[in-house]
Amino acid sequence: MSRRRAGLSFRRQRRKFNLPLFKEIVSWVVELIVVIGLAYVLVSFFGIRTNVVGQAMEQTLENDDNILVNRFAYIMSKPKSGDVIVFLPNGNNKSHYYVRRVVAVPGDTVQIKDGALYVNDELYKESTDVASMEDAGLASDPIELEKDEYFVLGDNRNNSEDSRYANIGNVKRDYIIGKAWFRFSGLGSFGTIK
């Protein structure tokens, strides 16, 4: 005789294990772990993360912006005019990293006249919108850069401690940490640095 079920049943019904869904979830988790691990290795060994201190690079970079620095960018090449670099002033390892824009490279002659920057006696074409400089500092007289020196300025020219002043001066190649290449701060505020 067969037993017939009638009414409510309080027995547990066996759920079927969805193997394809489980494999898909495990696949996503493994891929996520690999990507995070790869990103960590790349940033740890090929770059560093630092933050911007002060308003010297404003409009391009803001105070406390986090940036990624490519430490290997200048192994095969040299910094170019317009690059945003990260350096230690006078090689001082106890100082915070400075972030400034290269405006002149080795062999160039720099001078600031009437608030404007001249490189090799030609008016410098700015890559960003900058104000007229109120203080020429050391660059009121022509400065000729040696073979391993770079002249740097902040994009916020009237609120920047840069090569115009003796405590920074011309930045030697050995003091350059790398090229600032990616900025991120807060939600939705990220991108490459121009």
Coordinates of C-alpha atoms in Angstrom, one line a residue:
M1 CA 0.0 0.0 0.0
S2 CA 1.2 3.4 -0.7
R3 CA 1.1 6.1 1.8
R4 CA -0.4 9.3 0.7
R5 CA 0.6 12.7 2.1
A6 CA -2.1 15.0 2.9
G7 CA -1.9 18.4 4.4
L8 CA 1.2 20.2 5.7
S9 CA 4.5 18.5 5.9
F10 CA 7.2 19.5 8.3
R11 CA 9.9 17.4 6.8
R12 CA 12.8 19.2 5.3
Q13 CA 13.0 19.0 1.6
R14 CA 16.5 18.5 0.3
R15 CA 17.8 21.4 -1.7
K16 CA 19.7 20.7 -4.8
F17 CA 23.3 22.0 -4.7
N18 CA 23.8 24.4 -7.7
L19 CA 27.3 23.4 -8.8
P20 CA 27.5 25.8 -11.8
L21 CA 26.6 28.8 -9.6
F22 CA 29.1 27.7 -6.9
K23 CA 31.9 27.4 -9.6
E24 CA 31.0 30.9 -10.9
I25 CA 31.2 32.4 -7.5
V26 CA 34.6 30.7 -6.7
S27 CA 35.9 31.9 -10.0
W28 CA 35.0 35.5 -9.3
V29 CA 36.5 35.4 -5.8
V30 CA 39.8 33.9 -7.2
E31 CA 40.0 36.5 -9.9
L32 CA 39.4 39.3 -7.4
I33 CA 42.1 38.0 -5.1
V34 CA 44.6 37.8 -8.1
V35 CA 43.8 41.3 -9.3
I36 CA 44.1 42.8 -5.7
G37 CA 47.4 40.9 -5.2
L38 CA 48.7 42.0 -8.6
A39 CA 47.8 45.7 -7.9
Y40 CA 49.5 45.4 -4.5
V41 CA 52.7 44.0 -6.0
L42 CA 52.8 46.7 -8.8
V43 CA 52.3 49.6 -6.4
S44 CA 54.7 48.1 -3.8
F45 CA 57.6 47.3 -6.2
F46 CA 57.2 49.7 -9.1
G47 CA 55.7 52.7 -7.4
I48 CA 54.8 54.4 -4.2
R49 CA 51.8 56.2 -2.8
T50 CA 52.1 59.6 -1.3
N51 CA 50.0 62.6 -0.7
V52 CA 50.2 66.2 -1.8
V53 CA 51.2 68.7 0.9
G54 CA 50.0 72.2 0.5
Q55 CA 48.4 74.3 -2.2
A56 CA 51.5 74.6 -4.5
M57 CA 50.0 72.4 -7.3
E58 CA 46.4 73.7 -7.1
Q59 CA 44.2 73.4 -9.9
T60 CA 46.1 70.2 -11.0
L61 CA 46.4 68.7 -7.5
E62 CA 44.8 69.7 -4.2
N63 CA 46.1 69.5 -0.7
D64 CA 45.9 65.9 0.7
D65 CA 45.3 64.3 -2.7
N66 CA 46.7 60.8 -2.8
I67 CA 48.9 60.1 -5.8
L68 CA 50.7 57.1 -7.2
V69 CA 54.3 57.7 -8.2
N70 CA 56.0 55.7 -11.0
R71 CA 59.5 55.1 -9.6
F72 CA 60.7 53.5 -12.8
A73 CA 59.5 56.1 -15.3
Y74 CA 62.9 57.8 -15.4
I75 CA 65.2 54.7 -15.6
M76 CA 65.1 54.5 -19.3
S77 CA 64.2 58.2 -20.0
K78 CA 64.7 61.6 -18.4
P79 CA 62.2 64.0 -16.9
K80 CA 60.7 66.3 -19.6
S81 CA 59.4 69.8 -19.4
G82 CA 55.8 69.6 -18.3
D83 CA 56.2 66.4 -16.2
V84 CA 54.9 66.5 -12.7
I85 CA 57.6 64.9 -10.5
V86 CA 58.0 63.9 -6.9
F87 CA 61.3 64.7 -5.3
L88 CA 63.1 65.2 -2.0
P89 CA 64.4 68.8 -1.6
N90 CA 68.2 68.7 -1.6
G91 CA 68.0 64.9 -1.0
N92 CA 66.7 65.5 2.6
N93 CA 65.3 62.0 3.5
K94 CA 63.6 63.5 6.6
S95 CA 61.5 65.9 4.5
H96 CA 58.1 65.1 3.0
Y97 CA 57.9 64.5 -0.8
Y98 CA 57.5 67.6 -2.9
V99 CA 55.3 67.5 -6.0
R100 CA 56.1 70.1 -8.7
R101 CA 56.1 70.6 -12.5
V102 CA 59.4 70.5 -14.5
V103 CA 59.6 73.7 -16.5
A104 CA 63.3 73.5 -17.6
V105 CA 65.7 70.6 -18.2
P106 CA 69.5 70.3 -18.1
G107 CA 71.2 72.9 -20.4
D108 CA 68.3 75.3 -20.4
T109 CA 68.6 78.9 -19.1
V110 CA 65.7 80.1 -16.9
Q111 CA 64.7 83.6 -16.0
I112 CA 61.5 85.2 -14.6
K113 CA 60.9 88.7 -16.0
D114 CA 57.8 90.8 -15.3
G115 CA 56.0 87.8 -13.7
A116 CA 56.5 85.6 -16.8
L117 CA 58.8 82.5 -17.2
Y118 CA 61.4 82.5 -19.9
V119 CA 63.3 79.4 -20.9
N120 CA 66.2 79.9 -23.3
D121 CA 65.0 83.6 -23.8
E122 CA 61.6 82.4 -25.1
L123 CA 58.3 82.8 -23.2
Y124 CA 57.4 79.4 -21.7
K125 CA 54.2 77.9 -23.0
E126 CA 52.3 76.8 -19.9
S127 CA 50.4 73.5 -20.0
T128 CA 48.0 74.8 -17.3
D129 CA 46.4 78.2 -16.5
V130 CA 48.8 80.0 -14.1
A131 CA 48.9 83.4 -12.6
S132 CA 51.7 86.0 -13.2
M133 CA 54.5 85.4 -10.6
E134 CA 54.8 88.1 -8.0
D135 CA 58.2 86.9 -6.8
A136 CA 61.0 85.8 -9.2
G137 CA 63.2 84.8 -6.4
L138 CA 66.6 83.4 -7.6
A139 CA 65.3 83.4 -11.2
S140 CA 65.3 87.2 -11.4
D141 CA 68.7 86.7 -12.9
P142 CA 69.3 84.0 -15.6
I143 CA 70.0 80.5 -14.2
E144 CA 71.8 78.0 -16.4
L145 CA 71.0 74.4 -15.4
E146 CA 73.8 71.9 -15.1
K147 CA 73.7 68.5 -16.7
D148 CA 71.8 66.8 -13.9
E149 CA 69.6 69.7 -12.8
Y150 CA 65.9 70.5 -13.3
F151 CA 64.0 73.7 -12.6
V152 CA 60.6 73.1 -11.1
L153 CA 57.6 75.3 -10.2
G154 CA 54.2 74.7 -8.6
D155 CA 51.1 75.3 -10.7
N156 CA 49.9 77.7 -8.1
R157 CA 52.9 80.0 -8.7
N158 CA 52.2 82.6 -6.0
N159 CA 51.8 80.0 -3.3
S160 CA 54.6 77.5 -4.1
E161 CA 57.9 76.7 -2.6
D162 CA 59.9 75.7 -5.6
S163 CA 63.2 76.2 -7.5
R164 CA 62.9 80.0 -7.2
Y165 CA 63.9 79.7 -3.5
A166 CA 67.3 78.7 -2.0
N167 CA 65.9 76.0 0.2
I168 CA 64.7 74.0 -2.9
G169 CA 66.8 75.4 -5.7
N170 CA 67.5 73.4 -8.8
V171 CA 66.5 69.8 -8.3
K172 CA 69.2 67.3 -9.0
R173 CA 68.4 64.1 -10.9
D174 CA 69.4 61.9 -7.9
Y175 CA 66.8 63.6 -5.7
I176 CA 63.9 62.8 -8.1
I177 CA 61.8 59.9 -6.8
G178 CA 59.6 59.5 -9.9
K179 CA 56.8 60.8 -12.0
A180 CA 53.4 61.5 -10.5
W181 CA 51.0 59.6 -12.8
F182 CA 47.7 58.9 -11.0
R183 CA 45.6 60.9 -8.5
F184 CA 42.8 59.6 -6.3
S185 CA 41.0 61.3 -3.4
G186 CA 37.5 60.9 -2.2
L187 CA 34.7 59.3 -4.2
G188 CA 34.8 59.9 -8.0
S189 CA 37.9 62.1 -7.8
F190 CA 40.6 60.2 -9.6
G191 CA 42.5 60.1 -12.9
T192 CA 45.9 60.5 -14.6
I193 CA 47.9 63.6 -13.9
K194 CA 48.6 65.9 -16.8

